[in-house]
Tab-separated table of C-alpha atoms in Angstrom:
chain	number	residue	atom	x	y	z
A	720	SER	CA	-36.888	82.754	175.378
A	721	ARG	CA	-39.545	84.048	177.694
A	722	ILE	CA	-40.135	81.884	180.760
A	723	GLY	CA	-43.018	82.652	183.124
A	724	ARG	CA	-44.195	81.129	186.382
A	725	TRP	CA	-47.850	80.738	187.290
A	726	ILE	CA	-48.775	79.794	190.843
A	727	ASN	CA	-52.135	78.124	191.483
A	728	ALA	CA	-52.811	78.213	195.227
A	729	ALA	CA	-56.303	77.031	196.106
A	730	PRO	CA	-57.409	78.767	199.366
A	731	THR	CA	-59.943	76.029	200.046
A	732	ALA	CA	-59.911	72.363	199.227
A	733	SER	CA	-62.593	70.727	197.119
A	734	ALA	CA	-63.493	68.542	200.074
A	735	THR	CA	-66.197	70.282	202.116
A	736	SER	CA	-68.806	69.330	204.636
A	737	ALA	CA	-72.513	70.025	204.800
A	738	GLN	CA	-71.952	71.291	208.311
A	739	THR	CA	-71.695	75.047	208.377
A	740	SER	CA	-69.155	74.886	211.159
A	741	ALA	CA	-66.690	72.785	209.147
A	742	THR	CA	-63.288	74.403	208.767
A	743	PRO	CA	-62.044	74.733	205.132
A	744	THR	CA	-58.860	72.893	204.390
A	745	GLU	CA	-56.219	74.811	202.397
A	746	SER	CA	-54.486	72.824	199.671
A	747	ASN	CA	-50.830	72.970	198.746
A	748	SER	CA	-49.641	75.437	196.080
A	749	VAL	CA	-49.005	74.161	192.553
A	750	GLN	CA	-46.333	75.916	190.510
A	751	THR	CA	-46.355	75.567	186.726
A	752	VAL	CA	-43.473	76.748	184.521
A	753	ILE	CA	-44.625	78.139	181.173
A	754	ALA	CA	-41.841	78.190	178.559
A	755	SER	CA	-42.112	80.002	175.237
A	756	ARG	CA	-40.719	78.474	172.058
A	757	PRO	CA	-40.566	79.540	168.395
A	758	VAL	CA	-41.914	77.099	165.813
A	759	LEU	CA	-40.815	77.489	162.193
A	760	SER	CA	-42.978	76.272	159.322
A	761	LEU	CA	-42.244	76.182	155.592
A	762	SER	CA	-44.411	75.870	152.490
A	763	LYS	CA	-43.203	75.378	148.918
A	764	ALA	CA	-44.977	75.510	145.544
A	765	VAL	CA	-43.905	75.303	141.886
A	766	THR	CA	-45.511	76.723	138.752
A	767	PRO	CA	-46.212	74.937	136.472
A	768	ASN	CA	-46.726	71.817	138.551
A	769	GLY	CA	-46.950	69.296	135.707
A	770	SER	CA	-44.568	67.802	133.158
A	771	VAL	CA	-41.846	70.051	131.728
A	772	GLY	CA	-39.215	69.955	129.007
A	773	ALA	CA	-36.136	71.785	127.795
A	774	GLY	CA	-36.604	75.572	127.694
A	775	ASP	CA	-39.423	75.668	130.251
A	776	GLU	CA	-39.183	78.032	133.232
A	777	LEU	CA	-40.202	76.950	136.739
A	778	THR	CA	-41.213	79.419	139.445
A	779	TYR	CA	-40.590	78.356	143.049
A	780	THR	CA	-42.514	80.135	145.824
A	781	LEU	CA	-41.423	79.696	149.455
A	782	GLY	CA	-43.444	80.679	152.505
A	783	THR	CA	-41.889	80.926	155.978
A	784	SER	CA	-43.744	81.592	159.241
A	785	ASN	CA	-43.237	81.500	163.002
A	786	THR	CA	-46.248	79.830	164.591
A	787	GLY	CA	-44.661	79.537	168.011
A	788	THR	CA	-44.786	81.696	171.144
A	789	ASP	CA	-41.339	83.262	171.014
A	790	THR	CA	-39.135	85.084	168.519
A	791	ALA	CA	-36.963	82.977	166.199
A	792	TYR	CA	-33.396	84.148	165.543
A	793	ASP	CA	-30.921	83.704	162.689
A	794	VAL	CA	-33.610	82.309	160.369
A	795	ARG	CA	-32.036	80.892	157.189
A	796	LEU	CA	-33.971	79.718	154.143
A	797	SER	CA	-31.878	78.015	151.438
A	798	ASP	CA	-32.783	76.366	148.147
A	799	ALA	CA	-30.397	74.591	145.776
A	800	ILE	CA	-30.747	75.060	142.017
A	801	PRO	CA	-32.100	71.734	140.685
A	802	ALA	CA	-30.024	69.531	138.396
A	803	ASN	CA	-30.615	70.098	134.664
A	804	THR	CA	-31.685	73.712	135.250
A	805	THR	CA	-30.060	77.138	135.527
A	806	TYR	CA	-31.026	80.118	137.665
A	807	VAL	CA	-32.937	82.859	135.785
A	808	ALA	CA	-31.226	86.246	136.130
A	809	GLY	CA	-33.006	88.764	138.327
A	810	SER	CA	-35.710	86.344	139.448
A	811	ALA	CA	-34.867	86.028	143.175
A	812	THR	CA	-36.917	88.128	145.583
A	813	SER	CA	-35.376	90.926	147.639
A	814	GLY	CA	-32.603	90.081	150.083
A	815	ALA	CA	-31.421	86.916	148.341
A	816	GLU	CA	-27.834	85.711	148.527
A	817	PHE	CA	-26.238	83.539	145.847
A	818	LEU	CA	-23.985	80.508	146.307
A	819	VAL	CA	-21.108	80.858	143.838
A	820	GLY	CA	-17.986	78.719	144.040
A	821	GLY	CA	-18.853	77.389	147.499
A	822	ALA	CA	-19.491	80.784	149.152
A	823	TYR	CA	-22.579	82.961	149.437
A	824	GLN	CA	-22.499	86.517	148.106
A	825	ALA	CA	-25.032	89.350	148.187
A	826	THR	CA	-24.490	90.340	144.546
A	827	GLU	CA	-25.975	88.289	141.726
A	828	PRO	CA	-23.187	87.196	139.350
A	829	SER	CA	-23.296	88.220	135.696
A	830	ASP	CA	-22.963	84.553	134.739
A	831	THR	CA	-26.035	83.073	136.404
A	832	GLY	CA	-24.913	79.598	135.410
A	833	GLN	CA	-22.496	79.830	138.342
A	834	VAL	CA	-25.328	80.049	140.885
A	835	SER	CA	-25.781	76.704	142.661
A	836	ALA	CA	-28.169	77.863	145.414
A	837	VAL	CA	-30.020	80.893	146.775
A	838	ARG	CA	-30.811	81.784	150.367
A	839	TRP	CA	-32.406	84.418	152.583
A	840	VAL	CA	-31.071	85.214	156.059
A	841	ARG	CA	-33.192	87.116	158.601
A	842	PRO	CA	-31.863	88.117	162.043
A	843	THR	CA	-35.275	87.566	163.642
A	844	LEU	CA	-38.761	86.326	162.822
A	845	ALA	CA	-41.333	87.582	165.322
A	846	ILE	CA	-44.256	85.637	166.765
A	847	GLY	CA	-46.894	85.226	164.052
A	848	ALA	CA	-44.672	86.796	161.364
A	849	SER	CA	-44.442	85.317	157.866
A	850	THR	CA	-42.391	85.908	154.725
A	851	SER	CA	-42.673	85.025	151.039
A	852	ASP	CA	-39.635	84.411	148.833
A	853	GLY	CA	-38.974	82.815	145.478
A	854	PHE	CA	-36.979	82.506	142.267
A	855	ARG	CA	-37.115	80.948	138.801
A	856	VAL	CA	-35.043	78.363	136.946
A	857	LYS	CA	-34.918	77.283	133.303
A	858	VAL	CA	-34.665	73.672	132.140
A	859	ILE	CA	-31.497	73.273	130.052
A	860	THR	CA	-31.385	71.772	126.567
A	861	ALA	CA	-28.661	69.214	127.346
A	862	ILE	CA	-30.699	67.271	129.906
A	863	ALA	CA	-28.840	64.313	131.405
A	864	ALA	CA	-29.733	61.070	129.649
A	865	ASN	CA	-30.781	59.367	132.901
A	866	ALA	CA	-32.954	62.254	134.159
A	867	THR	CA	-36.670	61.611	134.684
A	868	SER	CA	-37.732	64.669	136.703
A	869	ILE	CA	-36.753	68.103	138.018
A	870	ASP	CA	-36.521	67.831	141.819
A	871	ASN	CA	-36.140	70.741	144.215
A	872	THR	CA	-35.828	70.943	148.008
A	873	ALA	CA	-35.846	73.990	150.294
A	874	ASN	CA	-34.405	73.970	153.833
A	875	LEU	CA	-35.257	76.221	156.770
A	876	THR	CA	-33.225	76.601	159.986
A	877	GLY	CA	-33.303	78.960	162.947
A	878	GLN	CA	-32.433	79.430	166.605
A	879	GLN	CA	-34.063	80.058	169.939
A	880	ARG	CA	-32.374	82.388	172.421
A	881	THR	CA	-32.737	81.305	176.054
A	882	ALA	CA	-31.809	83.144	179.243
A	883	GLY	CA	-28.155	83.097	180.168
A	884	PRO	CA	-26.470	82.217	183.482
A	885	GLY	CA	-28.538	83.274	186.457
A	886	GLY	CA	-31.555	83.920	184.230
A	887	SER	CA	-29.913	86.923	182.578
A	888	THR	CA	-31.828	88.342	179.592
A	889	ASP	CA	-28.946	90.526	178.480
A	890	PRO	CA	-28.630	89.960	174.690
A	891	ALA	CA	-24.918	89.335	175.084
A	892	SER	CA	-25.510	86.473	177.532
A	893	LEU	CA	-28.395	84.700	175.783
A	894	VAL	CA	-27.781	81.066	174.854
A	895	ALA	CA	-28.510	80.012	171.230
A	896	VAL	CA	-30.307	76.701	170.732
A	897	ASP	CA	-30.853	75.327	167.229
A	898	LEU	CA	-34.476	74.721	166.240
A	899	PRO	CA	-35.480	71.530	164.393
A	900	PRO	CA	-34.731	72.013	160.671
A	901	VAL	CA	-37.622	71.980	158.194
A	902	ALA	CA	-37.488	70.800	154.549
A	903	ARG	CA	-40.031	70.847	151.719
A	904	SER	CA	-39.689	69.326	148.224
A	905	VAL	CA	-41.502	69.542	144.893
A	906	THR	CA	-41.081	67.490	141.696
A	907	ASN	CA	-41.841	68.080	138.026
A	908	PRO	CA	-41.766	64.990	135.774
A	909	LEU	CA	-39.910	65.397	132.489
A	910	GLU	CA	-41.930	64.994	129.325
A	911	PRO	CA	-41.431	61.648	127.538
A	912	ALA	CA	-39.320	61.643	124.396
A	913	THR	CA	-41.226	61.645	121.094
A	914	LEU	CA	-39.630	59.503	118.369
A	915	ARG	CA	-40.363	59.630	114.636
A	916	ILE	CA	-39.081	56.912	112.316
A	917	VAL	CA	-38.895	57.055	108.513
A	918	LYS	CA	-37.744	54.257	106.221
A	919	ARG	CA	-36.803	54.774	102.577
A	920	GLY	CA	-35.831	52.214	99.953
A	921	PRO	CA	-36.500	50.970	96.408
A	922	ALA	CA	-40.090	50.341	95.382
A	923	ARG	CA	-39.083	47.327	93.248
A	924	LEU	CA	-36.328	44.779	93.512
A	925	ILE	CA	-34.398	43.231	90.665
A	926	ALA	CA	-33.284	39.681	91.113
A	927	GLY	CA	-29.547	39.378	91.569
A	928	ASN	CA	-29.059	43.066	92.377
A	929	ARG	CA	-28.205	44.517	95.748
A	930	SER	CA	-30.671	46.920	97.364
A	931	SER	CA	-30.382	49.239	100.369
A	932	TRP	CA	-32.770	50.988	102.734
A	933	LYS	CA	-32.244	54.052	104.904
A	934	ILE	CA	-33.864	54.324	108.338
A	935	THR	CA	-33.992	57.748	110.017
A	936	VAL	CA	-35.065	58.183	113.655
A	937	THR	CA	-35.761	61.696	114.954
A	938	ASN	CA	-36.492	62.787	118.530
A	939	THR	CA	-39.081	65.547	118.135
A	940	GLY	CA	-39.563	65.922	121.898
A	941	ARG	CA	-37.735	68.157	124.384
A	942	VAL	CA	-35.957	65.511	126.449
A	943	PRO	CA	-33.368	62.873	125.527
A	944	ALA	CA	-34.567	59.441	124.434
A	945	ARG	CA	-32.917	56.578	126.302
A	946	ASN	CA	-32.150	53.003	125.235
A	947	VAL	CA	-33.378	53.526	121.684
A	948	LYS	CA	-33.452	50.305	119.639
A	949	ILE	CA	-34.210	49.973	115.926
A	950	ILE	CA	-35.475	46.588	114.781
A	951	ASP	CA	-36.128	45.889	111.093
A	952	ALA	CA	-37.344	42.395	110.292
A	953	ILE	CA	-36.245	41.082	106.901
A	954	ARG	CA	-38.751	38.898	105.126
A	955	LEU	CA	-37.250	36.331	102.800
A	956	ALA	CA	-39.233	35.822	99.602
A	957	ALA	CA	-39.514	32.280	98.300
A	958	GLU	CA	-37.430	31.730	95.236
A	959	ARG	CA	-39.243	30.178	92.334
A	960	ILE	CA	-37.366	28.526	89.472
A	961	VAL	CA	-39.374	28.107	86.313
A	962	ARG	CA	-38.109	25.832	83.638
A	963	ARG	CA	-39.393	25.913	80.163
A	964	CYS	CA	-39.552	22.703	78.276
A	965	PRO	CA	-38.669	22.764	74.618
């Protein structure tokens, strides 16, 4: 961190006299400490940004910038693969690392279903510098029955390096201070299920005979239907007995 000192010493006070012989009064010196600090910001967007269903691909775009007045160190941008999706092979931008089995690795695995998160690590992010990263995921077919949306959150962390003991700026003696973490989220609603119902049975009934009907319900949408109930009201026809008199 860069720390500067600015001394404001007014040679004459603001209080003066109309008399030309008045002696100016010198004010005390004011010392102001100016400290530099990195400020990390994060933006996140998803395409498409509307409702999605099984088989759709989502593209996440992440923007990182340092809007502060000092260099940020050990800048880490991470993004977990959302539930009910899988990472799309080869879609992460340059420099990505992949979380597989609880550990990050630089090489993308052949089985992308093992990827649970992606991240980008940068040693420094200079004043005014910005980066753009991203990846894609695909909505799976076997969406959880209780799912209503695809939710995704990115997290950004970094450090500030301050002068060491005695004000030393030697890189080896700098003190690391964690910056406030930043998070951004986006959500895509899942499409509603689309149900189609067909009922088949006899066109005519014969008194005294048993009859049966078949009801078929089909989900023609791309997400599971939940709490499906089929109700078929049975109407009882009035029985008429006709007697013929001889």
